[in-house]
XYZ file of C-alpha atoms in Angstrom:
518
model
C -22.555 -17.963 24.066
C -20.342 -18.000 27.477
C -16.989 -16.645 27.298
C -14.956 -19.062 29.294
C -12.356 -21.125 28.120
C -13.273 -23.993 25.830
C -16.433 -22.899 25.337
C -17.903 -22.596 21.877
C -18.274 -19.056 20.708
C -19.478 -16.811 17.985
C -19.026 -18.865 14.493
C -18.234 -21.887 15.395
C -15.145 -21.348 17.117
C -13.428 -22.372 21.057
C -10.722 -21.093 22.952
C -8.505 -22.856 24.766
C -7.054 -21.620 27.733
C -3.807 -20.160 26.908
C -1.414 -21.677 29.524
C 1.301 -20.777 31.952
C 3.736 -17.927 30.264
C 1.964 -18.344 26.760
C 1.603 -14.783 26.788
C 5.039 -14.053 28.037
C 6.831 -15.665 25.145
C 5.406 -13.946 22.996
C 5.913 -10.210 24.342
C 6.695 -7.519 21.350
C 8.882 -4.352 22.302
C 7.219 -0.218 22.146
C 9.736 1.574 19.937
C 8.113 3.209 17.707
C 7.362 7.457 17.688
C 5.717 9.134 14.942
C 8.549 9.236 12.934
C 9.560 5.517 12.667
C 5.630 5.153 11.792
C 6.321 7.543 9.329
C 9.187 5.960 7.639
C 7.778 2.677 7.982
C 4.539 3.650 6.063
C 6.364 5.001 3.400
C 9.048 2.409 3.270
C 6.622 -0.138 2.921
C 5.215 1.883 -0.954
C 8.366 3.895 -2.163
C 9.391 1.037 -4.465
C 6.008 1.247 -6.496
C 7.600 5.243 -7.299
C 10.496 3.419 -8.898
C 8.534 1.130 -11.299
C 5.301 -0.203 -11.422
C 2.939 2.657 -11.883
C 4.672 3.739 -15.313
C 2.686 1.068 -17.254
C -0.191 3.099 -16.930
C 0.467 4.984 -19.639
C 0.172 2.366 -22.211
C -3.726 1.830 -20.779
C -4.317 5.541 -20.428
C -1.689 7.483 -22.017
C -0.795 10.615 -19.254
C -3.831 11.717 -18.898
C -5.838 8.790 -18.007
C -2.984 7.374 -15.671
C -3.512 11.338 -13.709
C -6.985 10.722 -13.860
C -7.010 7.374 -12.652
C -4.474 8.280 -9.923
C -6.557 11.006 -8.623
C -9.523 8.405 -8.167
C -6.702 5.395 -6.350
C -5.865 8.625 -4.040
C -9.507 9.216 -3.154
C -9.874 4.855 -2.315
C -6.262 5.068 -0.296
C -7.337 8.413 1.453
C -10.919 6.860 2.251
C -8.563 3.785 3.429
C -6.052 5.570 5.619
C -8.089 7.908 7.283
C -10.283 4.645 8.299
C -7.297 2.755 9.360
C -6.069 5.861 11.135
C -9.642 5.697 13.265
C -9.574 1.960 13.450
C -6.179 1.455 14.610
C -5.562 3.581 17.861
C -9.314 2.617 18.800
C -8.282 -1.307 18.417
C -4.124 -0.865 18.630
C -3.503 -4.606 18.438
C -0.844 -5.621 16.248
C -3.259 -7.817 14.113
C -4.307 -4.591 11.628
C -7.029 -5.061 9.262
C -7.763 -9.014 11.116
C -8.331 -7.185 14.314
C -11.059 -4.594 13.027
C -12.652 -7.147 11.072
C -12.476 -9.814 14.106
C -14.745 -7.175 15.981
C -17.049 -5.949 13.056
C -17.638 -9.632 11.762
C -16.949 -12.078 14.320
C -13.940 -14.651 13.857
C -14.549 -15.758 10.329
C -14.582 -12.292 8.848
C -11.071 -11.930 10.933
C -10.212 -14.592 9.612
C -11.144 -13.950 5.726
C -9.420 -10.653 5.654
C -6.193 -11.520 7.767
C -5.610 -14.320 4.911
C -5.832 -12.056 2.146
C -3.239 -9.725 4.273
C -1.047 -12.802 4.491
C -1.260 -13.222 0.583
C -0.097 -9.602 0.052
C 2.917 -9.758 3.006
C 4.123 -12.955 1.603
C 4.409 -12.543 -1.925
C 4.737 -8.896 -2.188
C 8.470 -9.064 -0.954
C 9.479 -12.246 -3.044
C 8.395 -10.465 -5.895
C 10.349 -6.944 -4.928
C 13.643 -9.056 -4.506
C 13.364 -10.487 -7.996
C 13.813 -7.100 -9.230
C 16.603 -6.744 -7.034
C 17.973 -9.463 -7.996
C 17.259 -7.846 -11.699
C 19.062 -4.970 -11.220
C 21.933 -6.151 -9.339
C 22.579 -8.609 -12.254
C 22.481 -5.500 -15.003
C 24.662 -3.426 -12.703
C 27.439 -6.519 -11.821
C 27.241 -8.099 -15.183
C 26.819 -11.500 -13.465
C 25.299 -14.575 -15.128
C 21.277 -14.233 -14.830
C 21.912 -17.975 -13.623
C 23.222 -16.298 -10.342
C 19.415 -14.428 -9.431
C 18.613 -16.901 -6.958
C 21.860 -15.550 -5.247
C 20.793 -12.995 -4.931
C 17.326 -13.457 -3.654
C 18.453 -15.563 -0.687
C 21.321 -13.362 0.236
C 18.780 -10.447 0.423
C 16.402 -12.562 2.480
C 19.341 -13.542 5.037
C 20.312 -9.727 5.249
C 17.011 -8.412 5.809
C 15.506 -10.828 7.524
C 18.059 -10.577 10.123
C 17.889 -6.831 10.437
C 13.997 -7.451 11.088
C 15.230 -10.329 13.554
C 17.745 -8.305 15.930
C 15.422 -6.296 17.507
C 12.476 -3.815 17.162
C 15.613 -0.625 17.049
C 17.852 -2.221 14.805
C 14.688 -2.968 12.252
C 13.509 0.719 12.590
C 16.502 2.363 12.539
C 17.248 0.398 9.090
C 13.862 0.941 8.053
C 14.370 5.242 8.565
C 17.678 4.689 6.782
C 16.768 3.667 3.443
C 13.556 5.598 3.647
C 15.478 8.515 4.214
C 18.008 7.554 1.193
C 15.091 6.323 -0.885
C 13.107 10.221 -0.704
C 16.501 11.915 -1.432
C 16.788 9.842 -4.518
C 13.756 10.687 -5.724
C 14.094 14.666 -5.070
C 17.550 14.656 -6.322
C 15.642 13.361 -9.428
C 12.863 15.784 -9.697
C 15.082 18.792 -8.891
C 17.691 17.806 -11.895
C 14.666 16.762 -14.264
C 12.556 20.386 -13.898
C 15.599 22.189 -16.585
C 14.544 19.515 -18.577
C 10.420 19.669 -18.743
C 8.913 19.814 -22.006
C 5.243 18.327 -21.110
C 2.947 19.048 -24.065
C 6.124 16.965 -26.524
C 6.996 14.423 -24.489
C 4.132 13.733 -22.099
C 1.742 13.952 -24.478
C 2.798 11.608 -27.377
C 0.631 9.355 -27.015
C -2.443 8.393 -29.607
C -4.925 5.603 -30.312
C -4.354 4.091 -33.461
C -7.553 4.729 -35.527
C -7.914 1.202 -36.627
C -6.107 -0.914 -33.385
C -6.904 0.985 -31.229
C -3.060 0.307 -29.611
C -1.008 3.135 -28.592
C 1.117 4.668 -30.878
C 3.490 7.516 -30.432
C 2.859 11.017 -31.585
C 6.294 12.250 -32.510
C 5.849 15.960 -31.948
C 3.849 15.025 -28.745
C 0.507 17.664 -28.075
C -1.615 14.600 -28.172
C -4.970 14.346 -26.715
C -5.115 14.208 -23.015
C -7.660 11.073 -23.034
C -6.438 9.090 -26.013
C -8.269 6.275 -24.687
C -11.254 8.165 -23.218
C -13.142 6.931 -20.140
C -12.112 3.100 -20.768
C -8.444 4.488 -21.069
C -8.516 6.394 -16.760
C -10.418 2.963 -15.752
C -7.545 0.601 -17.270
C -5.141 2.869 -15.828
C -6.347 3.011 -12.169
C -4.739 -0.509 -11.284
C -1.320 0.822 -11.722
C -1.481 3.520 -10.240
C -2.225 1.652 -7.080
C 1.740 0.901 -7.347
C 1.881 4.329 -5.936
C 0.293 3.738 -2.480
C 0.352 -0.188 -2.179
C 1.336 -1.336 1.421
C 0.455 1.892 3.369
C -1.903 -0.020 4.894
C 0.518 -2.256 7.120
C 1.161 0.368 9.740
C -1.352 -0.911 12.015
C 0.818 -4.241 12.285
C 3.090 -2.290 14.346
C 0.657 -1.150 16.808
C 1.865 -3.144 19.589
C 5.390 -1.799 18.690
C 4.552 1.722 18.403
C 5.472 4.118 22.221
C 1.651 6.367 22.113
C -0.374 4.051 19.294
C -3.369 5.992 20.309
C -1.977 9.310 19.176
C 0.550 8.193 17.305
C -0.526 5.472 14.824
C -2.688 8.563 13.303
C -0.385 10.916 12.768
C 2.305 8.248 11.711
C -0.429 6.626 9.015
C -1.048 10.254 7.358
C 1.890 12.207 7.456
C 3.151 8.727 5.689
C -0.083 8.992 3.060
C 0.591 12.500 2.447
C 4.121 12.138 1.603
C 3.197 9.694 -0.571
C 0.834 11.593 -2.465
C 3.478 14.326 -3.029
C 5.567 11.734 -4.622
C 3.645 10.566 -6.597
C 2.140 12.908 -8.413
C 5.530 14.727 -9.038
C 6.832 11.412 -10.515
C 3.728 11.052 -12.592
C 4.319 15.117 -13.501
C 8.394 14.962 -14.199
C 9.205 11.717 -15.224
C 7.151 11.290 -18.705
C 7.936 14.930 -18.823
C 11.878 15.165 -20.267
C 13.523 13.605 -23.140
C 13.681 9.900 -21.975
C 15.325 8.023 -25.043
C 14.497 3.855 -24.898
C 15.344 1.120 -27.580
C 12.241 -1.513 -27.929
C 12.642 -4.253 -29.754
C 9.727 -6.240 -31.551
C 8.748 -9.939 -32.596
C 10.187 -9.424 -35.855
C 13.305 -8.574 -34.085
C 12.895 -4.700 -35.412
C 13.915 -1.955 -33.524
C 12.738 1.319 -32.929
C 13.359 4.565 -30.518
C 10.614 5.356 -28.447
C 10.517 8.678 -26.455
C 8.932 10.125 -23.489
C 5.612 8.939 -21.863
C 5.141 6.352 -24.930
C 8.494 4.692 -23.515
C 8.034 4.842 -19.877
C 4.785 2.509 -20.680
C 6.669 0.237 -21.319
C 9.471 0.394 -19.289
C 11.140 -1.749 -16.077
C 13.148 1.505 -14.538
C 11.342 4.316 -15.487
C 13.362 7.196 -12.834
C 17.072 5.528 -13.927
C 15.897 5.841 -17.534
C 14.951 9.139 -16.136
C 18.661 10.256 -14.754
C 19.695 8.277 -18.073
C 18.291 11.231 -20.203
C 18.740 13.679 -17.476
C 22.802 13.187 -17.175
C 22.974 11.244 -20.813
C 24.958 8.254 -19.239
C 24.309 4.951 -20.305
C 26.516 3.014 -18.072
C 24.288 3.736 -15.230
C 25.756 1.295 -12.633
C 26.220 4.205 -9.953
C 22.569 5.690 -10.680
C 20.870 2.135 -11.149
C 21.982 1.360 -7.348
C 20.626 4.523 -6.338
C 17.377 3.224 -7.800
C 17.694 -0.118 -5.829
C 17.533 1.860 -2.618
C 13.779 2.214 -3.234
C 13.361 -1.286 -3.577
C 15.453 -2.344 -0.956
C 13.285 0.426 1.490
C 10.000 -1.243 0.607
C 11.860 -5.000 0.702
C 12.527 -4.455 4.233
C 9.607 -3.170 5.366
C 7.299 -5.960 3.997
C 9.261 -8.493 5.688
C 8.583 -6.413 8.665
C 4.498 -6.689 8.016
C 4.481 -10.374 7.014
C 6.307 -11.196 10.437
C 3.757 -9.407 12.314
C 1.096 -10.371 10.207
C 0.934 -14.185 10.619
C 2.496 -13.299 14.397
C -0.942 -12.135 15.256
C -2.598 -14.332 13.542
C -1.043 -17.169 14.922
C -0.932 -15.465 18.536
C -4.928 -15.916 18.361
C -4.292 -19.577 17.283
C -5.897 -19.245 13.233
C -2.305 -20.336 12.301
C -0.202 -22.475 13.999
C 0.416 -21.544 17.933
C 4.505 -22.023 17.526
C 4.569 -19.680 14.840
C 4.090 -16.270 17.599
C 7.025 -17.728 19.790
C 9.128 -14.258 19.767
C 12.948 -14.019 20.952
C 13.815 -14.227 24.212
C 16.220 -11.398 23.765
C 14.801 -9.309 21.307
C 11.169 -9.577 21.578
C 10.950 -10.115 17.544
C 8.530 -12.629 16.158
C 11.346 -14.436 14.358
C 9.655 -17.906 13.642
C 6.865 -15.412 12.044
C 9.409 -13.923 10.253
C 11.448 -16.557 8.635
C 8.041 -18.790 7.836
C 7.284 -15.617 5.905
C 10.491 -15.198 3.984
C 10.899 -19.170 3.713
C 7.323 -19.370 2.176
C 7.822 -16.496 -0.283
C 11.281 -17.660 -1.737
C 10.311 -21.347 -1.756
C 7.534 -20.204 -4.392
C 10.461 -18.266 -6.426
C 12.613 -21.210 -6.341
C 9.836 -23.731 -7.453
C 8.795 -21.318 -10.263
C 12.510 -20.663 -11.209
C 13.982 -23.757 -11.453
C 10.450 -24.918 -13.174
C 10.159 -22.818 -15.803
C 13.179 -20.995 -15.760
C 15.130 -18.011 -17.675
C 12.420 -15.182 -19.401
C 9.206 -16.987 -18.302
C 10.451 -17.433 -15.129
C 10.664 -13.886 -14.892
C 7.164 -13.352 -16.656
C 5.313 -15.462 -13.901
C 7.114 -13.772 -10.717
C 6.274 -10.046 -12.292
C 2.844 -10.721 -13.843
C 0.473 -13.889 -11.873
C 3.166 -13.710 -8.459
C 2.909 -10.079 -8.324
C -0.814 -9.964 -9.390
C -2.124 -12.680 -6.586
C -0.381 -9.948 -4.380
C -2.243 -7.107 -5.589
C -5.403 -8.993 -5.522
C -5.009 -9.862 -1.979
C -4.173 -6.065 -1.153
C -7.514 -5.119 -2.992
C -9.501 -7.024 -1.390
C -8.034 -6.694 1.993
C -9.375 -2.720 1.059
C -12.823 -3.666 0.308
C -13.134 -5.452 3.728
C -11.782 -3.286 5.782
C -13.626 -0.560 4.019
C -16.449 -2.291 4.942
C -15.470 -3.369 8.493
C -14.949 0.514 8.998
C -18.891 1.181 7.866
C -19.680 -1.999 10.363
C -17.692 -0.670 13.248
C -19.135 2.750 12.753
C -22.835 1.484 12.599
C -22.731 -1.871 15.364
C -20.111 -0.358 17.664
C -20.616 3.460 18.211
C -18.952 3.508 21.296
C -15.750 2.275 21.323
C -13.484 4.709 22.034
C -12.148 6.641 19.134
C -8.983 8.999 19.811
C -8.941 9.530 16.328
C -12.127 10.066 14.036
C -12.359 10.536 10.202
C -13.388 13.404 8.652
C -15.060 11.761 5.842
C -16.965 8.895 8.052
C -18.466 5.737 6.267
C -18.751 8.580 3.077
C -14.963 7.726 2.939
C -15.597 3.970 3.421
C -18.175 3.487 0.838
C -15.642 5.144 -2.035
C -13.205 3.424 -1.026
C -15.550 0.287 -1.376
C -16.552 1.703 -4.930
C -13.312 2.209 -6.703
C -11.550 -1.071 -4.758
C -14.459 -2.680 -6.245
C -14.152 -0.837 -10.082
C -10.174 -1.494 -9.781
C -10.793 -5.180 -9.098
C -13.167 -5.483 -12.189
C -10.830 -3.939 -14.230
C -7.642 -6.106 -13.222
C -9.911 -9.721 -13.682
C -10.497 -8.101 -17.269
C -6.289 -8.439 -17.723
C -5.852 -12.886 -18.094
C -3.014 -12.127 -16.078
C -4.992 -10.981 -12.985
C -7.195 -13.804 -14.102
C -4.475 -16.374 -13.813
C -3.279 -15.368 -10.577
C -6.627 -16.092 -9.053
C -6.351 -19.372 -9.087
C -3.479 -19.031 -7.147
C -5.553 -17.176 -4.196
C -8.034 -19.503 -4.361
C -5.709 -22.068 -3.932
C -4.172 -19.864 -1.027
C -7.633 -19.655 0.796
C -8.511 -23.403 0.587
C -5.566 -24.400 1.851
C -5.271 -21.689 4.699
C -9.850 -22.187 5.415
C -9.253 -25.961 5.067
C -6.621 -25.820 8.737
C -8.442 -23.312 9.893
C -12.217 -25.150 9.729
C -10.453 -28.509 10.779
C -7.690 -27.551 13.244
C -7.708 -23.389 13.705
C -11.445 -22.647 14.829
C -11.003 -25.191 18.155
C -7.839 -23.957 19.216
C -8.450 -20.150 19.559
C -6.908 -18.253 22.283
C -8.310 -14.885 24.123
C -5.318 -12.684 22.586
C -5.192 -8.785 22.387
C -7.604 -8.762 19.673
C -9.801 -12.020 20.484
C -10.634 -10.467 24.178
C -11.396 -6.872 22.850
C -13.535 -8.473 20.158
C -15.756 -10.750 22.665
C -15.626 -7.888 25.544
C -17.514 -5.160 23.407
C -20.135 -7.904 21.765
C -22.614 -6.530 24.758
C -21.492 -2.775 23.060
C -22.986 -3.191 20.001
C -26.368 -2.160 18.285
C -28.710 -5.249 17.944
């Protein structure tokens, strides 16, 4: 297998030589310190401590949503601290495409850069139809008016990512910044207000349902659901780390990504974890008041962890109990913050995501053209956002109104999460591969828990993906990343695989090849 230009490689793929100033348009700008990694990293997740996670309670009650949390933090910190050795020894912004590229030649890149793509595409479209959401409850506008909404926030965003590597940072630190002080400035006014065994712990198994039911004086069990109850659980509470993973993309962006992509990818996981669990502690924790309503048209007052499980804004229903206001306009902004934090920093990923990608030539060449000015990948960018809001639009004016809104937060948001899981099971496993074939590439970073890290991480991403195919939801949104796959393998075995280019990632890949074990 020669290495020159045009010459078949590994897998069935050429390269073609890439051509007077290829490389020059398409020049990114170092920015980034340790602290815009930081805030970055935990832009990217602090929506899922708004809503998302909550639901787990209805699979678990509390305590199999804290047990199944502890287990999602043991697969994220066996994924970050792999990331955080893969990423300064290969700092290319192509992330988990770029470690897999090496560990399983150009097909494996290619596999687990699509399912990336899945995850940075739909994962924003989804978070702006909840901003959309709330910005409709808070201005009382028609629900008519959502798509509004969704574009506006695309235009805003999308041009903040656009202007320039300081501008998108500096945004990015902003509403990170805003997004944490929400969040204490919740858990310091709810601690007055902790009662844990009555309202955390009202939640039972019906004897002959087996359903959740509430326990009105609350010192339930802490498994209601036993075992089955922490495994159902554990896919929510991946809402509370979801995205950390995307720091790598900003390798080529970072000042130091050798000593700082590390420090920026931990510091960002450990914040995280702090987070979380005081959300998971405080919120189901105080007197949280919530008005369900059921098919017969019934309704009933739910309280505590039993309502959060069911609930769309569980820390404004929080400050709802906390300050007893129920026109919550001021407070319900506040909560947007979060959204808008992790909003922005997806469209940051799926820019750089099918940038690289496309930089190597498995996507389109035109689509890594970056700005002249501002060194931004802004034909990445908007193909991102254009992609994920045509697919809202299509399912909107489809099906319209509430089932509208029950596809885009159920199979939309689920062919997202899929994507992210399995993107963690292969570069899990591309960690273990790198580790075992290529021992010495450089490593400035190394971690502590090895390919023992790896392999749980491999074993709960693999347990969390059995249990969300069990949900017909999950199920259904499947078939949407199979479609996703055939369409993106279909260019890339006709088109993609004789059009390669020796980028970053493609040269370090094919340079160490002699490196590794046989």
């Amino acid at each position: 297998m020669a290495d020159k230009a045009g010459s078949k490689q590994e897998g069935g793929v050429s390269y073609q030589a890439a051509g007077l100033g290829y490389f020059e348009d398409r020049e990114l700008r170092r920015h980034a310190g340790v602290f815009y990694l930081w805030a970055l990293g935990v832009a990217a997740v602090i929506s899922g401590d708004f809503s998302g996670w909550n639901l787990g309670f209805a699979a678990g009650g509390w305590g199999g949503m804290f047990v199944g949390t502890i287990l999602i933090t043991i697969m994220y910190l066996g994924l970050t601290y792999s990331i955080a050795e893969m990423s300064p020894a290969l700092p290319h912004t192509g992330g988990a495409y770029s470690f897999a590229r090496t560990a399983f030649g150009p097909w494996g890149g290619f596999i687990t850069g699509v399912a990336e793509n899945i995850e940075y595409v739909l994962t924003p479209a989804v978070i702006v139809y909840f901003i959309g959401t709330y910005l409709t409850a808070i201005f009382g506008t028609p629900p008519e008016w959502q798509p509004f909404y969704w574009i506006a926030g695309y235009i805003i965003f999308v041009t903040a990512n656009a202007r320039g590597v300081e501008l998108s940072f500096m945004v990015t630190a902003m509403v990170t910044l805003m997004a944490v002080a929400v969040l204490v400035t919740f858990f310091i006014s709810a601690i007055p207000f902790v009662d844990f065994n009555r309202y955390a712990l009202n939640i039972g198994a019906d004897p002959v349902t087996g359903a959740a039911v509430e326990l009105p004086e609350g010192n339930g069990p802490f498994l209601p659901f036993g075992v089955y109850g922490v495994l159902a659980a554990m896919p929510f509470a991946v809402w509370l780390f979801l995205a950390i993973e995307q720091l790598p993309l900003a390798a080529e962006e970072s000042v130091d990504p050798k000593r700082d992509m590390p420090r920026g990818i931990m510091l960002g996981m450990f914040t995280l974890i702090a987070l979380g669990f005081l959300v998971l502690f405080l919120n189901p924790s105080i007197p949280i008041e919530r008005t369900v309503t059921d098919a017969s048209g019934a309704t009933t007052t739910v309280h505590g962890a039993f309502a959060l499980g069911t609930s769309g804004e569980p820390i404004l229903d929080g400050f709802r109990a906390i300050f007893d206001l129920h026109a919550a306009g001021a407070l319900a902004l506040a909560a947007v913050v979060g959204l808008v934090a992790s909003f922005h920093a997806i469209i940051f990923a799926g820019g750089r995501q099918i940038y690289s990608l496309s930089r190597a030539g498995y996507f389109p060449h035109f689509l890594s053209i970056t700005d002249a000015k501002h060194k931004t990948p802004n034909i990445a960018l908007i193909t991102s956002a254009v992609i994920g809001l045509a697919v809202m639009l299509v399912v909107w004016f489809t099906m319209g109104g509430k089932e509208a809104g029950s596809f885009i937060g159920g199979v939309l948001l689920n062919m997202a999460v899929f994507g992210a899981m399995f993107s963690y099971l292969l570069q899990a496993l591309t960690f273990i591969q790198l580790r075992r074939r290529f021992p010495h590439i450089e490593r400035p970073f190394r971690s502590p828990f090895g390919t023992v890290g790896a392999a749980l991480t491999v074993i709960i991403a693999l347990v969390t993906i059995g249990f969300q195919l069990a949900d017909p939801t999950y199920r259904t949104g499947i078939i949407g990343v199979v479609i996703w796959y055939g369409l993106t393998i279909l260019y890339f075995a006709v088109h993609g695989r004789k059009n390669l280019v020796l980028s970053p990632e493609e040269e370090f890949a094919i340079r160490h090849r002699g490196d590794r074990k046989p």
